[in-house]
mmCIF file of C-alpha atoms in Angstrom:
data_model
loop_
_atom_site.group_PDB
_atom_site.id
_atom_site.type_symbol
_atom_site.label_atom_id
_atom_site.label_comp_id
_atom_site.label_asym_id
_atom_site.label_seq_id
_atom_site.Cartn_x
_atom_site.Cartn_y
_atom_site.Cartn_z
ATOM 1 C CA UNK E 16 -14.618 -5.221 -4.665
ATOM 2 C CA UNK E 17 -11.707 -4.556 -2.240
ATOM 3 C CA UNK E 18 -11.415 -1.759 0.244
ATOM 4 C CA UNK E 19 -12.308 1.041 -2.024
ATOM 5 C CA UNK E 20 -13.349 4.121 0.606
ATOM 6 C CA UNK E 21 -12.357 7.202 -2.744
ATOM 7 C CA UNK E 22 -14.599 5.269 -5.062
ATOM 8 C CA UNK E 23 -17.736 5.236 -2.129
ATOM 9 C CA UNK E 24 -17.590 8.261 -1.715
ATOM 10 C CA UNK E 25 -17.493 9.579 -5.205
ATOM 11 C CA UNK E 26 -20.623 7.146 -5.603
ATOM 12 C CA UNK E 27 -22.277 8.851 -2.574
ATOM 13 C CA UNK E 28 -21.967 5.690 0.112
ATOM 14 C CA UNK E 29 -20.445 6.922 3.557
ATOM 15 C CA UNK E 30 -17.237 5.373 4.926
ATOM 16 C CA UNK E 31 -15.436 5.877 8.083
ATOM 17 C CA UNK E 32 -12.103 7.121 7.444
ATOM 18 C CA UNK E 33 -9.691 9.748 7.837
ATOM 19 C CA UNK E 34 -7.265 9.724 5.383
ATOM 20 C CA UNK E 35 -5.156 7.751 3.273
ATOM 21 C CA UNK E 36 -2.744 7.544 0.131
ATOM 22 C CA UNK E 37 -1.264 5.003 -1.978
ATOM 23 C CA UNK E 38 2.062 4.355 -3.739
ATOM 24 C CA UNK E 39 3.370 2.482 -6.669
ATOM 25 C CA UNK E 40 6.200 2.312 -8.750
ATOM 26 C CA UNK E 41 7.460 2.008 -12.201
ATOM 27 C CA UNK E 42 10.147 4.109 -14.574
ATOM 28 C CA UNK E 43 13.437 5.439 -12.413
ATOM 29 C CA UNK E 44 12.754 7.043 -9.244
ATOM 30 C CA UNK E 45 15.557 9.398 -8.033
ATOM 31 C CA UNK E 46 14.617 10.298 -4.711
ATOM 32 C CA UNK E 47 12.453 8.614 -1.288
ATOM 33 C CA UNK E 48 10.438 9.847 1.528
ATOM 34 C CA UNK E 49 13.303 8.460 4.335
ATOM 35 C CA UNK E 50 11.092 10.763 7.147
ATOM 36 C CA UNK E 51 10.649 8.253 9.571
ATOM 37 C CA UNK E 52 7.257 9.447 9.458
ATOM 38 C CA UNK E 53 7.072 13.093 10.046
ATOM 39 C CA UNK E 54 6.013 14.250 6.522
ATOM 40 C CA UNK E 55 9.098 15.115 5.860
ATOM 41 C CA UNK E 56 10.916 14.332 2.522
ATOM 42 C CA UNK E 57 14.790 13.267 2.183
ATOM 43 C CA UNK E 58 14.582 14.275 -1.279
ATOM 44 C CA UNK E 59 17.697 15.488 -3.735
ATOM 45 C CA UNK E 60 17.541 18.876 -2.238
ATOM 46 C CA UNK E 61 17.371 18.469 1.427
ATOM 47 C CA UNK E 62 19.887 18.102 3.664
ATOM 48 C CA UNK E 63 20.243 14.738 4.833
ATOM 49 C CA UNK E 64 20.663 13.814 1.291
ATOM 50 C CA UNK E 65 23.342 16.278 0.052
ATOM 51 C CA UNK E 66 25.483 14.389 3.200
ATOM 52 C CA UNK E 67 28.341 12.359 2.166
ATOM 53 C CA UNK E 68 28.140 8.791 1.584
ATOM 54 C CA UNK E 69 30.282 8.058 4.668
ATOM 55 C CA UNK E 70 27.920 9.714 7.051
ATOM 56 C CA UNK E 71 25.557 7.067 6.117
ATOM 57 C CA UNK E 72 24.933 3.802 8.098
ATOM 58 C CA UNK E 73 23.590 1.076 6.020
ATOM 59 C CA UNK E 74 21.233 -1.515 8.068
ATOM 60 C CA UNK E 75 22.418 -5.104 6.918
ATOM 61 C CA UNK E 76 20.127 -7.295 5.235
ATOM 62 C CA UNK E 77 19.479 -9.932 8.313
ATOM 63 C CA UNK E 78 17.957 -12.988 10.153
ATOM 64 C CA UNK E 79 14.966 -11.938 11.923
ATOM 65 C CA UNK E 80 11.352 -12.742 10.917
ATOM 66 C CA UNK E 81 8.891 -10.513 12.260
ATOM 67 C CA UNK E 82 5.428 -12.001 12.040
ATOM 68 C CA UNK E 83 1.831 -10.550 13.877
ATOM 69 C CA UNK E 84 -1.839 -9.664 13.441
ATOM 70 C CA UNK E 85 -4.144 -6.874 13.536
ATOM 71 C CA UNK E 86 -7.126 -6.791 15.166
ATOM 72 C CA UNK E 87 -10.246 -4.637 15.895
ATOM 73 C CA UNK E 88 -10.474 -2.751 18.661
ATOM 74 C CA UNK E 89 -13.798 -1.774 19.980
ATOM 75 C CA UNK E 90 -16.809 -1.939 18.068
ATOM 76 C CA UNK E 91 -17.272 -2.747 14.919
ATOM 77 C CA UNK E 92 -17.885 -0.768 12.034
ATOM 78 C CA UNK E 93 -21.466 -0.793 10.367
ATOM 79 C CA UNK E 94 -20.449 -3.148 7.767
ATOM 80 C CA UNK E 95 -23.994 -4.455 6.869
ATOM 81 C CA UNK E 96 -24.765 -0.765 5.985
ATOM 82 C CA UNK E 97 -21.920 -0.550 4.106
ATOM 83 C CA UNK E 98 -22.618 -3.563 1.697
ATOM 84 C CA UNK E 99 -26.257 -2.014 0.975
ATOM 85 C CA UNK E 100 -24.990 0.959 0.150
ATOM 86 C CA UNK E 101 -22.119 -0.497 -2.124
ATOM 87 C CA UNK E 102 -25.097 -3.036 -3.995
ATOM 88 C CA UNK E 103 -27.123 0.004 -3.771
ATOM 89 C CA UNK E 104 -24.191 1.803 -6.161
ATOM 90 C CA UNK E 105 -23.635 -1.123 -8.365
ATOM 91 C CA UNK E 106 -27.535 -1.408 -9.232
ATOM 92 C CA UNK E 107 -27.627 2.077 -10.437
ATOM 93 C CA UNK E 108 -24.408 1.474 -12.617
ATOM 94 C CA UNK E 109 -24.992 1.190 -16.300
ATOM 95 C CA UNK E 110 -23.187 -2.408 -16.136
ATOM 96 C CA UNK E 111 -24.941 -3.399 -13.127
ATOM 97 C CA UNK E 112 -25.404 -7.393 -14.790
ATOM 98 C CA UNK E 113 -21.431 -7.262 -15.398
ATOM 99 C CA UNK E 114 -20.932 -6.135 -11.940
ATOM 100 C CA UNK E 115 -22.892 -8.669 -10.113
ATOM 101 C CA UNK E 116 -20.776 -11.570 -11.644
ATOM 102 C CA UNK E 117 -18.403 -10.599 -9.637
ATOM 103 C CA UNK E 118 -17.187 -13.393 -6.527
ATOM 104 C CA UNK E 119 -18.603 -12.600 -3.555
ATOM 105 C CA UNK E 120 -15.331 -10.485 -2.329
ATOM 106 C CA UNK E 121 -16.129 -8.260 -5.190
ATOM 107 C CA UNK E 122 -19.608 -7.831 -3.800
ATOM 108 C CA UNK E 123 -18.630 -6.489 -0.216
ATOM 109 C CA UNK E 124 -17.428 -3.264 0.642
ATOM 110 C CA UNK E 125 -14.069 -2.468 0.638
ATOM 111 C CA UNK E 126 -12.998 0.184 3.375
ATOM 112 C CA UNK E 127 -13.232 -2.645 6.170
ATOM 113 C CA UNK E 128 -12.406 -6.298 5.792
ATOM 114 C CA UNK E 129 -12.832 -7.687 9.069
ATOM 115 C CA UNK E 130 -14.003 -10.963 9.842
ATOM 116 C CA UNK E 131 -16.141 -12.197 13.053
ATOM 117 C CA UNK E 132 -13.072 -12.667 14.997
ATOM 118 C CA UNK E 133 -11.823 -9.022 14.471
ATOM 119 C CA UNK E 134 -8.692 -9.796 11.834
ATOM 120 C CA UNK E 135 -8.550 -6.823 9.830
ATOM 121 C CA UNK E 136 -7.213 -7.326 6.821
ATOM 122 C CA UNK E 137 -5.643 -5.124 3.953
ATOM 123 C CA UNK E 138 -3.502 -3.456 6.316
ATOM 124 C CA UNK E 139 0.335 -2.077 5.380
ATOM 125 C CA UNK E 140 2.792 -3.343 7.973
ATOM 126 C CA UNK E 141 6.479 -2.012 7.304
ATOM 127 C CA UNK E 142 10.015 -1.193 8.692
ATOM 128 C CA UNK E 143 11.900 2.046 8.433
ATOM 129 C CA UNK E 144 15.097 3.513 9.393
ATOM 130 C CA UNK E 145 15.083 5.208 13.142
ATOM 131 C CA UNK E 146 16.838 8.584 11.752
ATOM 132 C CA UNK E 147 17.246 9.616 8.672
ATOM 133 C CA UNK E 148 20.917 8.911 7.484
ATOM 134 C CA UNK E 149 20.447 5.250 8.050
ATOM 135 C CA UNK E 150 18.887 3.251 5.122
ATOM 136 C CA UNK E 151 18.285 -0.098 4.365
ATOM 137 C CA UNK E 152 21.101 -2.104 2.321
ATOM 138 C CA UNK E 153 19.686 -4.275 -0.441
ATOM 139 C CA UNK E 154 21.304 -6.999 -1.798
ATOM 140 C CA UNK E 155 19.870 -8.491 -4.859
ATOM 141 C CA UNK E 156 16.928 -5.589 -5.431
ATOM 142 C CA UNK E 157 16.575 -6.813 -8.749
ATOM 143 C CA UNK E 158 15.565 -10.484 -7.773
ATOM 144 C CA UNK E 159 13.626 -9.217 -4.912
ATOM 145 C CA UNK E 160 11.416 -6.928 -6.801
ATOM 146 C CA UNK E 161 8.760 -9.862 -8.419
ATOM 147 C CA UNK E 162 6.170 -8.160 -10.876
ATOM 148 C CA UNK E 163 3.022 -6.605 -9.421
ATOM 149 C CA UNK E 164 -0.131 -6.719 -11.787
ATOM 150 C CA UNK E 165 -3.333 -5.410 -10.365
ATOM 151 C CA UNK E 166 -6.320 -7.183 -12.073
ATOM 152 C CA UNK E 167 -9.615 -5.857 -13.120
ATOM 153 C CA UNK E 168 -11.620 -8.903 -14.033
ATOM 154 C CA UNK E 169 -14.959 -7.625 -12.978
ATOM 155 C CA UNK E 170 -15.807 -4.535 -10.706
ATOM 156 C CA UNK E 171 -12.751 -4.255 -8.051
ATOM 157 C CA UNK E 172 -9.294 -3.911 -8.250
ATOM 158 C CA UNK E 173 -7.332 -7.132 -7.240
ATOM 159 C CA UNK E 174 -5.516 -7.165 -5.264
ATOM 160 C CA UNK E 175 -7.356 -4.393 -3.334
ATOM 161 C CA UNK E 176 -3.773 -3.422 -1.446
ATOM 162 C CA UNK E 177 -0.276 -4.208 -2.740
ATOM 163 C CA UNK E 178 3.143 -3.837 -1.599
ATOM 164 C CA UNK E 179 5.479 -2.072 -4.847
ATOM 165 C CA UNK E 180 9.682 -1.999 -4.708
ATOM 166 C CA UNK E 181 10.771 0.792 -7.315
ATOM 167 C CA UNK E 182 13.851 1.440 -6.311
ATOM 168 C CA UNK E 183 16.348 1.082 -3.208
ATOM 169 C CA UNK E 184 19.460 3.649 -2.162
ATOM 170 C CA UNK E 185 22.681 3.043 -3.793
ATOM 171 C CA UNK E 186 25.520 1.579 -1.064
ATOM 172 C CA UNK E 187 27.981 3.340 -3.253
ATOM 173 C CA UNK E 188 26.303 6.641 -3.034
ATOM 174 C CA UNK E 189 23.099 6.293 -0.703
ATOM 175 C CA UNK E 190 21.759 9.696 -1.253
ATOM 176 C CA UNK E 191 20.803 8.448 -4.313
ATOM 177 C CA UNK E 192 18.178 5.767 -5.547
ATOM 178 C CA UNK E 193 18.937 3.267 -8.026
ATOM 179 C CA UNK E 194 15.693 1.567 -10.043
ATOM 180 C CA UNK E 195 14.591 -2.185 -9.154
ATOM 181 C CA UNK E 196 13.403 -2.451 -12.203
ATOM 182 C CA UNK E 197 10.390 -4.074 -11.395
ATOM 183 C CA UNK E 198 7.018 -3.935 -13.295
ATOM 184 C CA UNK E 199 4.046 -2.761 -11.997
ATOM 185 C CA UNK E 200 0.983 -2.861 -14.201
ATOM 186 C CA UNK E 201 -2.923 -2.544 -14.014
ATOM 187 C CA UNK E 202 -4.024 -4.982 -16.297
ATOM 188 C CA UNK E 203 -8.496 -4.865 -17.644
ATOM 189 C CA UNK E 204 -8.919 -8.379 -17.713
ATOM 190 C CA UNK E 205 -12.522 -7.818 -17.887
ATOM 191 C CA UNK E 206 -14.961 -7.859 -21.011
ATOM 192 C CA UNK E 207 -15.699 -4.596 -20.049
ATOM 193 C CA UNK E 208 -13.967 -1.170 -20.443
ATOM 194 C CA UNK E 209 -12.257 0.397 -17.293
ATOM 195 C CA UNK E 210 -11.624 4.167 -17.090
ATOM 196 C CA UNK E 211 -8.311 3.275 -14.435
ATOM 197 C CA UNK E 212 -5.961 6.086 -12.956
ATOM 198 C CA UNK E 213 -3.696 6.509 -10.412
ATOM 199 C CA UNK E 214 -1.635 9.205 -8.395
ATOM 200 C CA UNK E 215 -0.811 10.626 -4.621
ATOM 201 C CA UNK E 216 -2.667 13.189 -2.598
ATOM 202 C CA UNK E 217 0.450 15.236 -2.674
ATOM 203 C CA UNK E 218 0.910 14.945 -6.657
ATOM 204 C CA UNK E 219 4.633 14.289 -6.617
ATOM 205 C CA UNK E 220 3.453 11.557 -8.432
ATOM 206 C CA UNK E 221 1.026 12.525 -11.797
ATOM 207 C CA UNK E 222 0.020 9.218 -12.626
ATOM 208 C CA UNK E 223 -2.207 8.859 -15.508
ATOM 209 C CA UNK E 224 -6.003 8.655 -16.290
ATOM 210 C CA UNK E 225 -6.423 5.942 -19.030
ATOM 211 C CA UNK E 226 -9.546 4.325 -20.721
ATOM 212 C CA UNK E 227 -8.271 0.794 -20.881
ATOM 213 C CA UNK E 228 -10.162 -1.144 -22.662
ATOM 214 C CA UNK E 229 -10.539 -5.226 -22.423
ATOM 215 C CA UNK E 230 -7.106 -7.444 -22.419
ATOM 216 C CA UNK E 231 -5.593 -3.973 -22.299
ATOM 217 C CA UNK E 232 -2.654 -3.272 -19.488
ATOM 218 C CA UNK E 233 -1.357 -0.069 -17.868
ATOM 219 C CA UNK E 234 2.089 0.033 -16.834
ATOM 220 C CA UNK E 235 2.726 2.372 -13.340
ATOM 221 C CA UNK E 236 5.207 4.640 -13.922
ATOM 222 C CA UNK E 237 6.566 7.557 -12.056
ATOM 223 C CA UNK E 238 6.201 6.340 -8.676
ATOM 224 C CA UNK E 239 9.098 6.841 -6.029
ATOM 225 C CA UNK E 240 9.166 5.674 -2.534
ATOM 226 C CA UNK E 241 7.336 7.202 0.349
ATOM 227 C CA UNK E 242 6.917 6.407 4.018
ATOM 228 C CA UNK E 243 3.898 9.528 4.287
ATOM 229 C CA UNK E 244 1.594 8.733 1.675
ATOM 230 C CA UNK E 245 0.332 5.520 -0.721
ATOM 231 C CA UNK E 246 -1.376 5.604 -4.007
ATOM 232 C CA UNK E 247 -4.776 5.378 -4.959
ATOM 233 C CA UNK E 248 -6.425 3.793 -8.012
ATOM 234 C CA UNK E 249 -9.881 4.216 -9.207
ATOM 235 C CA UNK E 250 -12.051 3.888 -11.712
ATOM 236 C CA UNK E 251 -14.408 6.530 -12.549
ATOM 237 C CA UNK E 252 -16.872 4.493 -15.008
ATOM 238 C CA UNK E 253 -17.807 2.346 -11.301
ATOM 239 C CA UNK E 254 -17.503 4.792 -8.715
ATOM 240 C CA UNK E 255 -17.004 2.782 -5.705
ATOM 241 C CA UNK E 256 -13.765 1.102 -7.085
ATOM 242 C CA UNK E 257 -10.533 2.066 -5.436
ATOM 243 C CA UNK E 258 -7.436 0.284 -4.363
ATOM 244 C CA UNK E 259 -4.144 1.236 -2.725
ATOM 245 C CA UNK E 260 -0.755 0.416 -3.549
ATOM 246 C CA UNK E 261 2.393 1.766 -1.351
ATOM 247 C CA UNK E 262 5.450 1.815 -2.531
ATOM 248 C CA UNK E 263 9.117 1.918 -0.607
ATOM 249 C CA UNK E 264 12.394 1.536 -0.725
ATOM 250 C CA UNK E 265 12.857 -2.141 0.208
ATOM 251 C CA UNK E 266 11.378 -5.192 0.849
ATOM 252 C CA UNK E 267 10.383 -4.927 4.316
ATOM 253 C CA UNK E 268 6.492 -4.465 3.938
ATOM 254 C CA UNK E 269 3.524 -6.898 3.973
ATOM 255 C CA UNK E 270 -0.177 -6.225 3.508
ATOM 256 C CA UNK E 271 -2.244 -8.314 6.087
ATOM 257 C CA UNK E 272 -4.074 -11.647 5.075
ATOM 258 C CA UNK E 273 -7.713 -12.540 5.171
ATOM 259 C CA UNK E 274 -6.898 -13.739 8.827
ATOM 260 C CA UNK E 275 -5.210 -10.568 9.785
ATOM 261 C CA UNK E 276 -1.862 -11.810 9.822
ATOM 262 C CA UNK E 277 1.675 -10.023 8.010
ATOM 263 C CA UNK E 278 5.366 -11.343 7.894
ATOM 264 C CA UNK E 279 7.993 -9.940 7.104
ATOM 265 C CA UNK E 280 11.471 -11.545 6.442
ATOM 266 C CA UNK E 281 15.246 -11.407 6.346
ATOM 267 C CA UNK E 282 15.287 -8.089 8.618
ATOM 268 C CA UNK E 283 18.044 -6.410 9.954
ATOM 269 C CA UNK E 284 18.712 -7.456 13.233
ATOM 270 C CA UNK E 285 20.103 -5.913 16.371
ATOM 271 C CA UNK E 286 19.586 -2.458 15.462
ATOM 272 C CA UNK E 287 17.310 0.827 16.023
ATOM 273 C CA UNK E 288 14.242 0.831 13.733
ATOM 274 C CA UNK E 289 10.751 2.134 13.252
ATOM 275 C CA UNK E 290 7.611 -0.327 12.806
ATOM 276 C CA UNK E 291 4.297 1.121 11.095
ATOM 277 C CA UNK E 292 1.351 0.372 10.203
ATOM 278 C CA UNK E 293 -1.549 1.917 7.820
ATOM 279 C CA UNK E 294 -5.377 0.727 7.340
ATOM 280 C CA UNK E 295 -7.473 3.376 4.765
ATOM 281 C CA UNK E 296 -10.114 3.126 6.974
ATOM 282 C CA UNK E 297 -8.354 4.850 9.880
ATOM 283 C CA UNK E 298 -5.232 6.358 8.387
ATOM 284 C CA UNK E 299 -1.888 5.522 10.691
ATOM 285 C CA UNK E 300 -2.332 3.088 13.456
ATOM 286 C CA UNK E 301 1.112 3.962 14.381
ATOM 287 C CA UNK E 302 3.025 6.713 12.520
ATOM 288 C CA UNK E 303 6.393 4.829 13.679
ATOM 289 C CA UNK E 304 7.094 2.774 17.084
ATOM 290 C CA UNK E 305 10.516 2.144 18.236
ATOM 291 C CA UNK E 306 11.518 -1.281 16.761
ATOM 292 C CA UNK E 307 14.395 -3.643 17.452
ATOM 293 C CA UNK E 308 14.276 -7.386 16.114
ATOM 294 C CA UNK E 309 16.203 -10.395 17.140
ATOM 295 C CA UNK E 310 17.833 -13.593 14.885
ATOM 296 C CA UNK E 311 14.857 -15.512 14.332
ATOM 297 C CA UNK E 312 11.094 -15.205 14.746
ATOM 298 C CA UNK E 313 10.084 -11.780 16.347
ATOM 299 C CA UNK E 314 6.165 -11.109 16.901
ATOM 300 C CA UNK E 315 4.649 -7.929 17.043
ATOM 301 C CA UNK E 316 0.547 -7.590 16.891
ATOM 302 C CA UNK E 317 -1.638 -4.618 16.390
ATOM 303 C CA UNK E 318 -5.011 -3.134 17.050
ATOM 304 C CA UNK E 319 -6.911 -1.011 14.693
ATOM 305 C CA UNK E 320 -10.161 1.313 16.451
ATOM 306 C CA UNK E 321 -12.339 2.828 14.546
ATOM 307 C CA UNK E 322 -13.481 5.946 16.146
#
């Protein structure tokens, strides 16, 4: 299973971690979190968003790459312990056989992929705008948004972390959010039933609690953008299973690789930004640095400490 730390707990296994969230997308969101990471929202009624459209500065789509790693800092995590306690969970589960066919990333816990060399993986990486009447212009949102299907097809969610693009501020009228139109599913490609749901700490998004049973898909609706907060699935029928999805208002996010690595292309270049990054196991690694890329390749690493 993938980095699950709501399910372990629920299932009684202890995880390291602080906090987290999730986001996904789906159906017409009207308003984002543009905070640059203070918590607070730039929804319909606040005032950066009743500003007229000319006060706005729209950050061009550009030419920069911005490509890096994250690694662990300081000592490692009890992962060994973690993995007993998660087969420890699944052997008390009434579809413990089921469960065990799972590959052998299903079988390993889920709060902290990190392999010998210290890549962490599963970790958000994305942009922002430095203030918050400055927003990102999207060209082509429509084209850019590819579908997003989370699988089921034993005991984890798969992906385990996933990058969603609901919606994007109009240039006509930024203070205002116009759908991508992308789908965004959960899909129980297993031959056994899932009890799946999914919604935000904060509840601005409901989400929905759904039996779903084999070959049967849930579309994510309801989900706007947010720079504070992700989403969370889980599945209550196996405890340990979680998953996060995060959800903004443009491309510019990545979820790291097996290896550690993110990129993230076509940035605006040459102008005032903010660069964070998210792991569940540790909550914000950085709630927002100072970021300015160049035309062409731009690197920009990360370490991750679990404390």
């Amino acid at each position: 299973m993938r980095r699950l730390h709501f399910g372990l707990l629920a299932a009684g296994i202890p995880v390291f971690v602080l906090s987290l969230a999730l986001v996904g997308c789906g159906g017409t969101p009207t308003t984002a979190d543009n905070s640059g990471g203070d918590g607070k929202s730039a929804d319909s009624k606040s005032t950066d968003s009743k500003k007229p459209a000319g006060e706005w500065k729209a950050l061009e789509p550009g030419k920069g790459t911005i490509s890096g790693k994250v690694t662990l800092k300081g000592k490692m995590p009890d992962i060994k312990k973690m993995n007993d306690d998660l087969m420890a969970a699944i052997n008390k589960n009434q579809n413990k056989d089921f469960c065990l066919k799972g590959t052998e990333s299903d079988l390993q816990e889920q709060a902290f992929r990190i392999d010998s060399n210290g890549n962490v993986e599963n970790v958000f990486v994305w942009l922002q705008p430095a203030d918050k009447t400055s927003y990102f212009k999207i060209d082509n949102a429509e084209k850019m948004a590819k579908p997003v299907e989370i699988d089921q097809p034993h005991c984890a969610f798969i992906p385990h972390a996933a990058v969603l693009f609901p919606s994007y501020r109009d240039p006509a009228n930024p203070k205002n959010m116009k759908p991508t139109n992308q789908k965004e599913s959960v899909k129980n490609n297993a031959t056994e039933a899932h009890n799946t749901k999914y919604s935000n700490d904060s509840k601005t998004i409901p989400g929905e609690n759904k039996q779903l049973a084999p070959g049967e898909v849930m579309p994510l609706v309801g989900i706007i953008p947010s720079y504070t907060e992700p989403v969370t699935l889980k599945c209550d029928i196996h405890g340990w299973m979680t998953g996060y999805l995060w959800a903004f208002d443009h491309p510019y996010a990545a979820v790291t690789a097996k290896d550690g690595t993110f990129k993230i292309e076509n940035v605006p270049t040459g102008v005032k930004m903010k660069i964070v990054a998210w792991h569940e196991g540790v909550a914000f690694i950085t709630k927002g640095e100072d970021y300015e890329a160049k035309d062409g390749d731009n690197t920009k690493n990360f370490e991750l400490e679990v404390k």
